[in-house]
Amino acid sequence: LNVGTGGVTINTPTGGKTKQIFLNASAVFNVSGNVTLNGTSGNNALIFLQSNAATVVTITGNLTANGPGEGVTFAGAGTLNIGGNFTSGGILSAGSGTVVYNGSGPGSVGSYAYYKLTVNKTTPAGIATTGAGTVTVPAAGALRVDGGTLELAGTTVVVPGTTTVSGNLNIT
C-alpha cells in the first residue's frame, strides 16, 4: 500500500478499542509524509507488523505516537524505516524487528528498547539525535551506523551486543 503526500492519522478510538494498521507477512506500507497515532489510555492506535522479515513500513516523515499505548509492535522480524523523528512518548514492542532512521535530514531517535537499531542517513547533514532517556539494544540485536551521524546526547545507551559504525558516532 502506497500513501502519497499528506500522511496518515489514526484518531482516538472509543470504548476500550484499538485501531491498528495490521500488516500481514511480506506486506509493504509506504507513506510519503507523517504518520500520527492518537489515543488515550485503553483506546489505542498501533502499527502492527506480522512476523516476517519481508514486512516493511517506510515513513518519509515523522512517526508521532500521542498517548501511552500508541506506537509500533513487531510480532517478530520486519523493518520500520523512518525518514524523520520517532520521539519517545508511545511504545515500541521490538520483537526481532529492525528500526532504521534514514532520509537526508536530521531526525530524533526515541528512547526505546530496540532489537536492531540502524542509522543510515543519506547526507552528511543527516544527524540522528537521541534525547533524554535510555536507548537499549539486546545482546542478540545490533546497533549500526551505516551513514550520517548518530549523536548520543544526554542519553543512556545500553548495547551489550554488536555495534558497527561506518558513519559517525558522537557521544556527548
Short mmCIF file of C-alpha atoms in Angstrom, two decimals:
data_model
loop_
_atom_site.label_atom_id
_atom_site.label_comp_id
_atom_site.label_asym_id
_atom_site.label_seq_id
_atom_site.Cartn_x
_atom_site.Cartn_y
_atom_site.Cartn_z
CA LEU A 1 0.00 0.00 0.00
CA ASN A 2 1.41 3.37 -1.01
CA VAL A 3 0.10 6.58 0.56
CA GLY A 4 1.02 9.76 -1.31
CA THR A 5 1.66 13.16 0.21
CA GLY A 6 -0.28 14.20 3.26
CA GLY A 7 0.46 11.27 5.53
CA VAL A 8 -1.76 9.11 7.72
CA THR A 9 -3.53 9.85 11.01
CA ILE A 10 -5.25 7.25 13.17
CA ASN A 11 -7.54 9.08 15.57
CA THR A 12 -8.50 8.01 19.06
CA PRO A 13 -10.87 5.04 19.13
CA THR A 14 -13.55 4.84 21.82
CA GLY A 15 -15.00 2.18 24.09
CA GLY A 16 -11.72 0.48 25.02
CA LYS A 17 -10.95 -0.39 21.39
CA THR A 18 -7.74 -0.50 19.40
CA LYS A 19 -7.39 0.88 15.87
CA GLN A 20 -4.43 -0.53 14.02
CA ILE A 21 -2.71 -0.82 10.69
CA PHE A 22 -2.14 -4.59 10.58
CA LEU A 23 0.49 -5.71 8.09
CA ASN A 24 0.47 -9.38 7.17
CA ALA A 25 3.65 -11.26 6.38
CA SER A 26 5.55 -9.75 3.43
CA ALA A 27 3.31 -6.64 3.32
CA VAL A 28 4.77 -3.28 2.31
CA PHE A 29 3.35 0.04 3.59
CA ASN A 30 4.87 3.27 2.25
CA VAL A 31 3.86 6.73 3.49
CA SER A 32 5.18 9.87 1.80
CA GLY A 33 4.73 12.12 4.80
CA ASN A 34 4.00 11.76 8.50
CA VAL A 35 2.13 9.11 10.48
CA THR A 36 0.29 10.23 13.62
CA LEU A 37 -1.18 7.78 16.12
CA ASN A 38 -3.64 9.37 18.55
CA GLY A 39 -5.08 7.58 21.54
CA THR A 40 -5.83 7.63 25.23
CA SER A 41 -5.42 5.09 27.99
CA GLY A 42 -7.35 1.98 26.95
CA ASN A 43 -8.13 3.37 23.47
CA ASN A 44 -5.04 2.70 21.38
CA ALA A 45 -3.74 3.27 17.86
CA LEU A 46 -1.00 0.91 16.62
CA ILE A 47 1.02 -0.19 13.61
CA PHE A 48 1.35 -3.98 13.85
CA LEU A 49 3.95 -5.83 11.74
CA GLN A 50 3.30 -9.55 11.35
CA SER A 51 6.24 -11.90 11.84
CA ASN A 52 8.16 -11.85 8.57
CA ALA A 53 11.46 -10.26 7.58
CA ALA A 54 9.86 -9.08 4.32
CA THR A 55 7.26 -6.92 6.12
CA VAL A 56 8.35 -3.30 5.62
CA VAL A 57 6.94 0.06 6.70
CA THR A 58 8.54 3.17 5.22
CA ILE A 59 7.61 6.63 6.55
CA THR A 60 9.44 9.50 4.86
CA GLY A 61 8.43 11.96 7.59
CA ASN A 62 7.80 11.68 11.32
CA LEU A 63 6.14 8.92 13.31
CA THR A 64 4.29 10.51 16.22
CA ALA A 65 2.69 8.47 18.98
CA ASN A 66 0.41 10.71 21.06
CA GLY A 67 -0.50 8.62 24.06
CA PRO A 68 0.80 5.89 26.33
CA GLY A 69 -0.42 2.92 24.26
CA GLU A 70 0.30 4.21 20.76
CA GLY A 71 3.21 3.01 18.70
CA VAL A 72 4.62 0.09 16.75
CA THR A 73 4.51 -3.62 17.55
CA PHE A 74 6.65 -6.21 15.78
CA ALA A 75 5.32 -9.80 16.10
CA GLY A 76 8.79 -10.94 15.03
CA ALA A 77 11.03 -9.66 12.25
CA GLY A 78 10.27 -6.79 9.88
CA THR A 79 11.63 -3.34 9.13
CA LEU A 80 10.41 0.14 10.05
CA ASN A 81 12.11 2.93 8.07
CA ILE A 82 11.69 6.45 9.46
CA GLY A 83 12.88 9.47 7.49
CA GLY A 84 12.19 11.97 10.27
CA ASN A 85 11.52 11.69 14.00
CA PHE A 86 10.18 8.89 16.20
CA THR A 87 10.37 10.50 19.60
CA SER A 88 9.57 8.93 22.93
CA GLY A 89 6.05 9.00 24.24
CA GLY A 90 4.46 5.92 22.77
CA ILE A 91 5.53 2.30 22.67
CA LEU A 92 7.89 0.22 20.62
CA SER A 93 7.49 -3.52 21.03
CA ALA A 94 10.54 -4.53 19.01
CA GLY A 95 10.16 -8.31 18.62
CA SER A 96 13.11 -9.19 16.36
CA GLY A 97 12.49 -6.23 14.07
CA THR A 98 14.77 -3.52 12.74
CA VAL A 99 14.16 0.23 13.07
CA VAL A 100 16.09 2.29 10.51
CA TYR A 101 16.41 6.07 10.81
CA ASN A 102 17.14 7.15 7.23
CA GLY A 103 16.44 10.07 4.93
CA SER A 104 18.60 13.09 4.22
CA GLY A 105 17.73 15.44 7.07
CA PRO A 106 18.02 15.37 10.83
CA GLY A 107 15.87 13.09 12.93
CA SER A 108 15.17 12.28 16.56
CA VAL A 109 15.73 8.76 17.83
CA GLY A 110 13.23 7.79 20.51
CA SER A 111 14.28 6.34 23.85
CA TYR A 112 13.07 2.78 23.33
CA ALA A 113 14.22 -0.80 23.67
CA TYR A 114 15.13 -1.72 20.09
CA TYR A 115 16.08 -5.15 18.77
CA LYS A 116 18.10 -3.84 15.83
CA LEU A 117 18.69 -0.10 15.51
CA THR A 118 20.24 1.33 12.34
CA VAL A 119 21.08 4.91 11.37
CA ASN A 120 21.56 5.24 7.62
CA LYS A 121 21.26 8.92 6.72
CA THR A 122 21.98 9.74 3.09
CA THR A 123 23.82 13.05 3.54
CA PRO A 124 26.49 14.38 5.91
CA ALA A 125 23.80 16.75 7.27
CA GLY A 126 21.75 13.70 8.26
CA ILE A 127 22.13 13.58 12.02
CA ALA A 128 20.02 11.28 14.17
CA THR A 129 19.97 12.62 17.72
CA THR A 130 18.81 10.92 20.89
CA GLY A 131 17.11 12.85 23.66
CA ALA A 132 16.95 12.25 27.38
CA GLY A 133 16.17 8.69 28.38
CA THR A 134 17.57 5.26 27.62
CA VAL A 135 18.16 3.51 24.31
CA THR A 136 18.73 -0.23 24.64
CA VAL A 137 19.63 -2.92 22.16
CA PRO A 138 19.85 -6.52 23.49
CA ALA A 139 22.85 -8.80 23.10
CA ALA A 140 21.10 -10.70 20.31
CA GLY A 141 20.38 -7.43 18.47
CA ALA A 142 22.69 -4.88 16.87
CA LEU A 143 23.38 -1.15 16.66
CA ARG A 144 24.58 0.05 13.25
CA VAL A 145 25.56 3.48 11.97
CA ASP A 146 25.85 2.94 8.22
CA GLY A 147 25.57 6.55 7.04
CA GLY A 148 25.26 10.02 8.51
CA THR A 149 25.73 10.56 12.23
CA LEU A 150 24.22 9.13 15.39
CA GLU A 151 24.60 11.73 18.12
CA LEU A 152 24.15 10.44 21.66
CA ALA A 153 23.40 13.50 23.78
CA GLY A 154 22.25 13.10 27.35
CA THR A 155 21.16 9.52 26.75
CA THR A 156 22.00 6.27 28.44
CA VAL A 157 22.79 3.74 25.72
CA VAL A 158 22.97 0.04 26.55
CA VAL A 159 24.29 -2.21 23.76
CA PRO A 160 25.79 -5.46 25.06
CA GLY A 161 25.80 -6.93 21.54
CA THR A 162 27.31 -5.87 18.23
CA THR A 163 27.94 -2.24 17.28
CA THR A 164 29.07 -1.41 13.73
CA VAL A 165 29.98 2.16 12.73
CA SER A 166 30.65 3.06 9.09
CA GLY A 167 29.20 6.56 9.51
CA ASN A 168 29.82 8.80 12.53
CA LEU A 169 29.06 8.26 16.22
CA ASN A 170 29.21 11.30 18.50
CA ILE A 171 28.93 10.81 22.26
CA THR A 172 28.46 13.98 24.30
#
